[in-house]
Short mmCIF file of C-alpha atoms and ligand atoms in Angstrom, two decimals:
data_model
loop_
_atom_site.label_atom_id
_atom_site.label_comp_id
_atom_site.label_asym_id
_atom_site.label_seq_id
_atom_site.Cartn_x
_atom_site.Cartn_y
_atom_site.Cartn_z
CA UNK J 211 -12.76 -24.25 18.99
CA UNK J 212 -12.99 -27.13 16.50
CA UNK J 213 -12.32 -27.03 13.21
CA UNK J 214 -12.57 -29.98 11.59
CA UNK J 215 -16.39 -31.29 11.21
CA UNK J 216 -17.11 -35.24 11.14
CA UNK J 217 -17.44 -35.24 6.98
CA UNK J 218 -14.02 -33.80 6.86
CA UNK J 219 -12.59 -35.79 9.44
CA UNK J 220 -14.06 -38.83 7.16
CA UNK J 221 -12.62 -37.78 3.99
CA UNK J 222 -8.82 -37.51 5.47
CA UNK J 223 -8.98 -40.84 7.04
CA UNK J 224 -9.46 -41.42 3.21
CA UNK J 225 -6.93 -40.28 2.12
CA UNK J 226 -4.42 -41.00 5.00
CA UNK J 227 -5.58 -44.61 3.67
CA UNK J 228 -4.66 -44.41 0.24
CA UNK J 229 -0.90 -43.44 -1.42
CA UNK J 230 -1.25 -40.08 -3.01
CA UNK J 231 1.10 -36.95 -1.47
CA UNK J 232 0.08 -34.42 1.12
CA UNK J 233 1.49 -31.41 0.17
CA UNK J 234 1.53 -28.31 2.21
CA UNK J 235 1.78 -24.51 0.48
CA UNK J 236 2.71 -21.40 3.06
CA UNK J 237 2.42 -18.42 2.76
CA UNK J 238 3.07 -15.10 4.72
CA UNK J 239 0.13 -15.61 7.21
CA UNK J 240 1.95 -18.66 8.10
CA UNK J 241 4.87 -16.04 9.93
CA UNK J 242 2.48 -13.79 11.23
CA UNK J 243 2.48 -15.64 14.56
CA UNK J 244 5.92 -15.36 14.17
CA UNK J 245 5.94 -11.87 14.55
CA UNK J 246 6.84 -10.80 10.73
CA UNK J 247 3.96 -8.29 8.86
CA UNK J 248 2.73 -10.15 5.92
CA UNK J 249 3.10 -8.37 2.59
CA UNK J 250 -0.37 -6.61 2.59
CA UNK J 251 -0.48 -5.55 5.94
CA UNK J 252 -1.20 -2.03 6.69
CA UNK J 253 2.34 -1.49 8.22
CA UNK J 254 3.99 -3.64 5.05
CA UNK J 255 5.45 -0.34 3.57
CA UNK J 256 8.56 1.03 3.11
CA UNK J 257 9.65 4.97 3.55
CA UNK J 258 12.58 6.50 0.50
CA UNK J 259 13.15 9.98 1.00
CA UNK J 260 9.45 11.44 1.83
CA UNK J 261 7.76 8.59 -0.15
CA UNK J 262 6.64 5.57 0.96
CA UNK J 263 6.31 2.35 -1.19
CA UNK J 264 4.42 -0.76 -1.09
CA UNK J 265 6.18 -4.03 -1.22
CA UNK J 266 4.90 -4.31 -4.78
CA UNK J 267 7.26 -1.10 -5.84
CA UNK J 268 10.38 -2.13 -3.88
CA UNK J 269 10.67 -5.78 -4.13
CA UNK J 270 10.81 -5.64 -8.13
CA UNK J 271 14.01 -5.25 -10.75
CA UNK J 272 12.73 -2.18 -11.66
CA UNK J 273 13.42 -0.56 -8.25
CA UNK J 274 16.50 -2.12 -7.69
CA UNK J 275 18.14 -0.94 -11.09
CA UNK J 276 17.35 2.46 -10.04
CA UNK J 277 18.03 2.85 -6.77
CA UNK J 278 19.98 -0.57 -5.22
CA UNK J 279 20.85 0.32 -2.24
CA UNK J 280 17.48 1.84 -1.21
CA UNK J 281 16.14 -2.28 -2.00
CA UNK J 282 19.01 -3.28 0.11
CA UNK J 283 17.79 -1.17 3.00
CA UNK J 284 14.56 -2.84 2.90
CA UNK J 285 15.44 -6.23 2.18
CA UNK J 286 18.05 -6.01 5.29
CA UNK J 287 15.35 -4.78 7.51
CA UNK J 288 13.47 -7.62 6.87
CA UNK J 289 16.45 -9.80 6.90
CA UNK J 290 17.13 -8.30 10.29
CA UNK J 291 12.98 -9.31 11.35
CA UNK J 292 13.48 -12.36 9.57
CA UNK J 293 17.32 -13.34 12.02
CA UNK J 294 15.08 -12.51 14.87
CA UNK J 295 11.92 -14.36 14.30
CA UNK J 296 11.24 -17.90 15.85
CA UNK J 297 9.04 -20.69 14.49
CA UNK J 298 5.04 -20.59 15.90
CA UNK J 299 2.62 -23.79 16.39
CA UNK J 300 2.00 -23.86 12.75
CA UNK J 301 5.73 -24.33 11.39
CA UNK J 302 6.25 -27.05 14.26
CA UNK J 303 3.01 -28.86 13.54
CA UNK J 304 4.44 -28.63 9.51
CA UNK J 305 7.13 -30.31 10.61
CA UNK J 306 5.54 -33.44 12.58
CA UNK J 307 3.05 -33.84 9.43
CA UNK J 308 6.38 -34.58 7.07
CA UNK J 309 7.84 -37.30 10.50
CA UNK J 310 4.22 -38.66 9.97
CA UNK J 311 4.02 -38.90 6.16
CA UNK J 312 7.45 -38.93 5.12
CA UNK J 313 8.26 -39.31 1.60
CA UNK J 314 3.69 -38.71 0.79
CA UNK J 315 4.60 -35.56 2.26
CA UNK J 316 6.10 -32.01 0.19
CA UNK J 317 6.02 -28.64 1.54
CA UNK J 318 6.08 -25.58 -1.30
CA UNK J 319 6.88 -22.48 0.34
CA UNK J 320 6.70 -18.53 -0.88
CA UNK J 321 8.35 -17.36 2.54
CA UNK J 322 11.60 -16.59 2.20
CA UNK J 323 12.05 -16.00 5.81
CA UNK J 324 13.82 -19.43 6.55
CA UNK J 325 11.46 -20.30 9.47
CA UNK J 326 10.39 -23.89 8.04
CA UNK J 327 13.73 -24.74 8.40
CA UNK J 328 14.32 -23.28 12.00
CA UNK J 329 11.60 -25.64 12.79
CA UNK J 330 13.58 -28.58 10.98
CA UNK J 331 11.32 -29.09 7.98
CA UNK J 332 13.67 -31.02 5.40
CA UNK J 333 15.51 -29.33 2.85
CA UNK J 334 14.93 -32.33 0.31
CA UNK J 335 11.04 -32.20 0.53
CA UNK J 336 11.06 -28.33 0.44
CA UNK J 337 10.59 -26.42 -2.94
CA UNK J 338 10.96 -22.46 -1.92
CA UNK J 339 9.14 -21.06 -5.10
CA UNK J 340 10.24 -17.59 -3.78
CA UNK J 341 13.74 -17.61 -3.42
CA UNK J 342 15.49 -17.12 0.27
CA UNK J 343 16.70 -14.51 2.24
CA UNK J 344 19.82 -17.23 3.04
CA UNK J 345 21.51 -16.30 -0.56
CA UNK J 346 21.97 -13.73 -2.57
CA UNK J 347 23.56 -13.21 -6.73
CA UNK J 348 24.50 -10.82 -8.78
CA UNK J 349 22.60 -8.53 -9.90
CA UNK J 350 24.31 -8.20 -13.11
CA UNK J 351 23.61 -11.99 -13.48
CA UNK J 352 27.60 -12.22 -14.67
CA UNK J 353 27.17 -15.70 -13.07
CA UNK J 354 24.32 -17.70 -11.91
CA UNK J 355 26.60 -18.56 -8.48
CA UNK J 356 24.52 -18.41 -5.56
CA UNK J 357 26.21 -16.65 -2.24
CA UNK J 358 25.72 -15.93 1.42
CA UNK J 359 23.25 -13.05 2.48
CA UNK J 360 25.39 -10.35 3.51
CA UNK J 361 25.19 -10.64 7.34
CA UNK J 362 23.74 -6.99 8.05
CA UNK J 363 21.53 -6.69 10.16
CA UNK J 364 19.88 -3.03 9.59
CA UNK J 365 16.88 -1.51 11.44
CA UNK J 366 14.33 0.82 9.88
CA UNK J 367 16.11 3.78 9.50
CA UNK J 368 19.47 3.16 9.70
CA UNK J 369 21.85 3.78 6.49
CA UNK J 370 24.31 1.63 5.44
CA UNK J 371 28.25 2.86 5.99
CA UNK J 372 31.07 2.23 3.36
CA UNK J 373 32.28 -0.58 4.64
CA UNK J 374 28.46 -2.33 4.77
CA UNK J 375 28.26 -1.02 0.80
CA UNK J 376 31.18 -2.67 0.10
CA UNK J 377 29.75 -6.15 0.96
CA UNK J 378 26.82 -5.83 -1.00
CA UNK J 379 29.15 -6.31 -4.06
CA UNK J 380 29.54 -9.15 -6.47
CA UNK J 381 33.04 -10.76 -5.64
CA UNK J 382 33.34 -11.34 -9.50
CA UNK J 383 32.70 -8.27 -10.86
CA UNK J 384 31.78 -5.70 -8.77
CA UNK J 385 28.82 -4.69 -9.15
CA UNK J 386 25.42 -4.64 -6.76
CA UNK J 387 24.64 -8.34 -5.46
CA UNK J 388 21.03 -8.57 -5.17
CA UNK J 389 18.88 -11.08 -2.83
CA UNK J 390 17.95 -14.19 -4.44
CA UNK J 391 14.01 -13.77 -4.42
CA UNK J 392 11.47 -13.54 -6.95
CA UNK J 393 10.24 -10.01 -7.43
CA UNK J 394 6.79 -9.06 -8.70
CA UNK J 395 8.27 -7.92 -12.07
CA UNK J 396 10.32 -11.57 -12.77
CA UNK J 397 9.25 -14.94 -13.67
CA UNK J 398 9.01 -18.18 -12.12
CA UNK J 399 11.58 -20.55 -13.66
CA UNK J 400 13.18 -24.11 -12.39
CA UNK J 401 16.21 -23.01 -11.99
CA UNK J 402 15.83 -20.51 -9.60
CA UNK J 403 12.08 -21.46 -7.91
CA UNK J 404 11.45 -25.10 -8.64
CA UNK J 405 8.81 -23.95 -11.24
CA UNK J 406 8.30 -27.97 -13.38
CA UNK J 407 8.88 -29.80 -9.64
CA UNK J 408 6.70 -27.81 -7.70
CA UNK J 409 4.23 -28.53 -10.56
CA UNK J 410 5.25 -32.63 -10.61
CA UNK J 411 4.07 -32.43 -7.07
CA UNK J 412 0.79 -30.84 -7.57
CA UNK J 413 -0.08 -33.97 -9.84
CA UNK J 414 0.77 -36.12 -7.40
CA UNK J 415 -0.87 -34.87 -4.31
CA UNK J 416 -4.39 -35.62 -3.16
CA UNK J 417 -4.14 -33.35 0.27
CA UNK J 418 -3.57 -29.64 -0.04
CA UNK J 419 -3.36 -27.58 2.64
CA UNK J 420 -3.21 -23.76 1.41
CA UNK J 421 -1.36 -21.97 4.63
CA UNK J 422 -1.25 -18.18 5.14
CA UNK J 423 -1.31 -16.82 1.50
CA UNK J 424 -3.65 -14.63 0.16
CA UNK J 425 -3.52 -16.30 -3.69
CA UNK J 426 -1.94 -12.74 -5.22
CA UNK J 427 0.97 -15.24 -6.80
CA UNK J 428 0.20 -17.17 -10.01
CA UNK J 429 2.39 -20.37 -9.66
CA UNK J 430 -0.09 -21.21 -6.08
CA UNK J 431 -3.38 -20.64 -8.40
CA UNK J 432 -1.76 -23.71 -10.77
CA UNK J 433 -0.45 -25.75 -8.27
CA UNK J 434 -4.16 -25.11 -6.94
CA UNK J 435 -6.52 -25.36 -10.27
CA UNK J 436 -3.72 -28.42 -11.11
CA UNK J 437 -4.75 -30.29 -7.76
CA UNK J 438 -8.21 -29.35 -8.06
CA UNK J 439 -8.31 -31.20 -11.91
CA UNK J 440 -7.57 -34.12 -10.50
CA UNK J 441 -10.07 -34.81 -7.68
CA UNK J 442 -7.63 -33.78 -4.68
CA UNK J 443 -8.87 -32.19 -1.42
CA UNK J 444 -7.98 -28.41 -0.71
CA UNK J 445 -8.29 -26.91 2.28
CA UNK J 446 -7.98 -23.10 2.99
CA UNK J 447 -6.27 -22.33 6.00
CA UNK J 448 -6.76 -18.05 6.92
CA UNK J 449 -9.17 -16.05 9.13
CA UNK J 450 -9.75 -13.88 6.02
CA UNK J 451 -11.19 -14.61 3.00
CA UNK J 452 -9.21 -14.81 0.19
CA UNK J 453 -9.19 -15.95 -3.05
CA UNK J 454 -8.52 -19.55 -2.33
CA UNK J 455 -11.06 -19.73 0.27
CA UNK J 456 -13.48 -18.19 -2.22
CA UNK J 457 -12.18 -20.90 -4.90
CA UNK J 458 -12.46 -23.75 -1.98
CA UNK J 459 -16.52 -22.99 -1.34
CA UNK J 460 -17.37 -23.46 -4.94
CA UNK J 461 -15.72 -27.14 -5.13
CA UNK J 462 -17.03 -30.19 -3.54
CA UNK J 463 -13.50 -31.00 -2.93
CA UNK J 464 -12.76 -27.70 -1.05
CA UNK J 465 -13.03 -26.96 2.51
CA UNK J 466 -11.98 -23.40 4.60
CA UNK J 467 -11.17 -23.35 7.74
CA UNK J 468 -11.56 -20.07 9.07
CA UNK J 469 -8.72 -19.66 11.23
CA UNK J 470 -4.98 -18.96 12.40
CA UNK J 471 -2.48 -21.48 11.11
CA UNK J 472 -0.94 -21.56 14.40
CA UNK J 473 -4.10 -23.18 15.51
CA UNK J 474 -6.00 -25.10 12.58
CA UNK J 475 -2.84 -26.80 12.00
CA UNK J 476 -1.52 -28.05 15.23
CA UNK J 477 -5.55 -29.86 15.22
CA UNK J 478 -5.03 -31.48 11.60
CA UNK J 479 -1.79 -32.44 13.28
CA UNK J 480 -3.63 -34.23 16.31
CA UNK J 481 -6.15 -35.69 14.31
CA UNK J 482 -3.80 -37.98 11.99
CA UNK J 483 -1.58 -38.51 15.14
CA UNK J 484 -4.82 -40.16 16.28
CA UNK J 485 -5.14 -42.90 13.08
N1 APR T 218 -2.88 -17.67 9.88
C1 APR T 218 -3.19 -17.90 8.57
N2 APR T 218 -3.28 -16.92 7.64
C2 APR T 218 -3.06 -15.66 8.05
C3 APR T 218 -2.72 -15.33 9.38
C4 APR T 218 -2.64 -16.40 10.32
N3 APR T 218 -2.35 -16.19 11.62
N4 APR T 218 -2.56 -13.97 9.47
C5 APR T 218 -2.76 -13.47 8.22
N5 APR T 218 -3.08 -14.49 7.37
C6 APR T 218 -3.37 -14.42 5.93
C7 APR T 218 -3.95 -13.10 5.46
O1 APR T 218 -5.36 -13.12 5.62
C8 APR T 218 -3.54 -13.12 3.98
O2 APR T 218 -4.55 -13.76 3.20
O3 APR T 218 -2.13 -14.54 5.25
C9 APR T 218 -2.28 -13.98 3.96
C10 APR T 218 -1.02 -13.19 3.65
O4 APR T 218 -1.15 -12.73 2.34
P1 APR T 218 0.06 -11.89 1.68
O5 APR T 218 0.52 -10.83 2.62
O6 APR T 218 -0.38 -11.56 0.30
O7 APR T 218 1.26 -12.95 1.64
P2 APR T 218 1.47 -14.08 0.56
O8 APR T 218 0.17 -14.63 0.08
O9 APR T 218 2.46 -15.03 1.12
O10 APR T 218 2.18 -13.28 -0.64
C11 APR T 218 2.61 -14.10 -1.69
O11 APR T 218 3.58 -12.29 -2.85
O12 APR T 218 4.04 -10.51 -1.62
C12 APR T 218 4.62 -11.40 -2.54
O13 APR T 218 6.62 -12.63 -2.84
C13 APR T 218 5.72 -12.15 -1.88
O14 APR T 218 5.82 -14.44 -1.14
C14 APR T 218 4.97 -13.29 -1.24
C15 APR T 218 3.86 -13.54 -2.25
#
């Protein structure tokens, strides 16, 4: 299967030709291959008590005021998917893109699930607009000191003993640590998720490739609508539509390619190996 027709093919020699960034935005459908659920998968949610909750409910302040070390279960499950998981095609083929374009190239990431960097992606010409699972704070914010994720490994239904608890606490005051991710219910900022740089590099980029995400986030609709303004190329990369598929087939500028990352990409990859 090909994906890339000859008028595409003609407008990223263009561009390869000319000075502007490539910049690469991932999503969750980018892991998938990797063997972690995306967000909105069927299997996505999580069980407290007799209830179960969508990623939406537990990955937000709200939860984790109330009930911290139910969030901690979760977020150590996933940490615990996350320790396991190895990088696919599509992270690998990420990574020869930036060898190829070097300092043209950026990669803005919502995973959190460290595998661009398992693959060797650079650290410098990463932005992770989501946080990481590689840190966590407190969740008193009595500092803004970043620290290691507590190394605990949990699966589904296992509980956490006294000793576990006892890591999960803030080494300056003593309360609940939390994991250093955005939830649904906070903001972007700099500080934290690279809010003004991440936007920088959307003015500067003429190639977007939109990997994996299903648009739900609003900082990847304005890196998006901010590329789009000023005559870069999009291009969709998911075997669903989405809204940034739907977004790409309205503009001239817009292409989707209706397919895995793990094999769309490693074919971009092979096609500016070959200029
Ligand atoms: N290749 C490419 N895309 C895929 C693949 C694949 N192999 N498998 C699934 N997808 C697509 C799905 O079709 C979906 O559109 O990946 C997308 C995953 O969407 P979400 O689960 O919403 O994940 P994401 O877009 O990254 O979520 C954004 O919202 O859930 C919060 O903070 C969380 O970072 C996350 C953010």
């Amino acid at each position: 299967m090909t994906y890339l027709d000859n008028t595409l093919k003609e407008r990223l020699t263009e561009f390869y030709t000319r000075s502007r960034k490539l910049t690469i935005l991932t999503g969750a459908g980018l892991s998938t291959d990797s063997g972690i659920p995306t967000f909105r998968d069927k299997d996505g949610f999580w069980t407290v008590g007799s209830v179960n909750y969508m990623p939406e409910e537990m990955g937000t302040l709200k939860m984790f005021t109330q009930k911290p070390l139910e969030v901690w279960r979760w977020f150590l499950y996933r940490f615990n998917i996350c320790l396991k998981a190895l990088p696919n095609t599509g992270h690998f083929a990420i990574k020869e893109l930036e060898d190829i374009f070097s300092d043209r190239f950026r990669l803005i990431t919502q995973n959190v699930d460290g595998l661009h960097f398992k693959a060797h992606s650079s650290r410098e010409r990463t932005f992770l607009i989501h946080g990481t699972l590689e840190r966590s704070r407190c969740g008193s914010e009595c500092s803004s000191e970043l620290y290691p994720y507590p190394q605990i490994p949990l699966e589904k239904d296992q509980q956490l003993t006294a000793a576990q608890i006892e890591l999960l606490k803030c080494p300056k005051c003593g309360n609940y640590l939390r994991p250093h991710v955005l939830w649904f219910d906070e903001r972007y900022n700099e500080k934290y998720f690279k809010l003004d740089s991440s936007m920088r590099v959307a003015k500067e980029t003429g190639l977007l490739l939109i990997v994996g995400t299903s648009g739900a986030t609003t900082l990847p609709q304005r890196i998006v609508e901010s590329v789009l303004s000023r005559q870069g190329i999009i291009i969709d990369i998911n075997p669903n539509e989405n809204y940034f598929s739907e977004l790409a087939l309205k503009k001239k500028n817009g292409y989707w390619l209706k397919g895995k990352s793990s094999e769309v990409l490693p074919e971009i990859l092979q096609f500016f190996k070959s200029l």
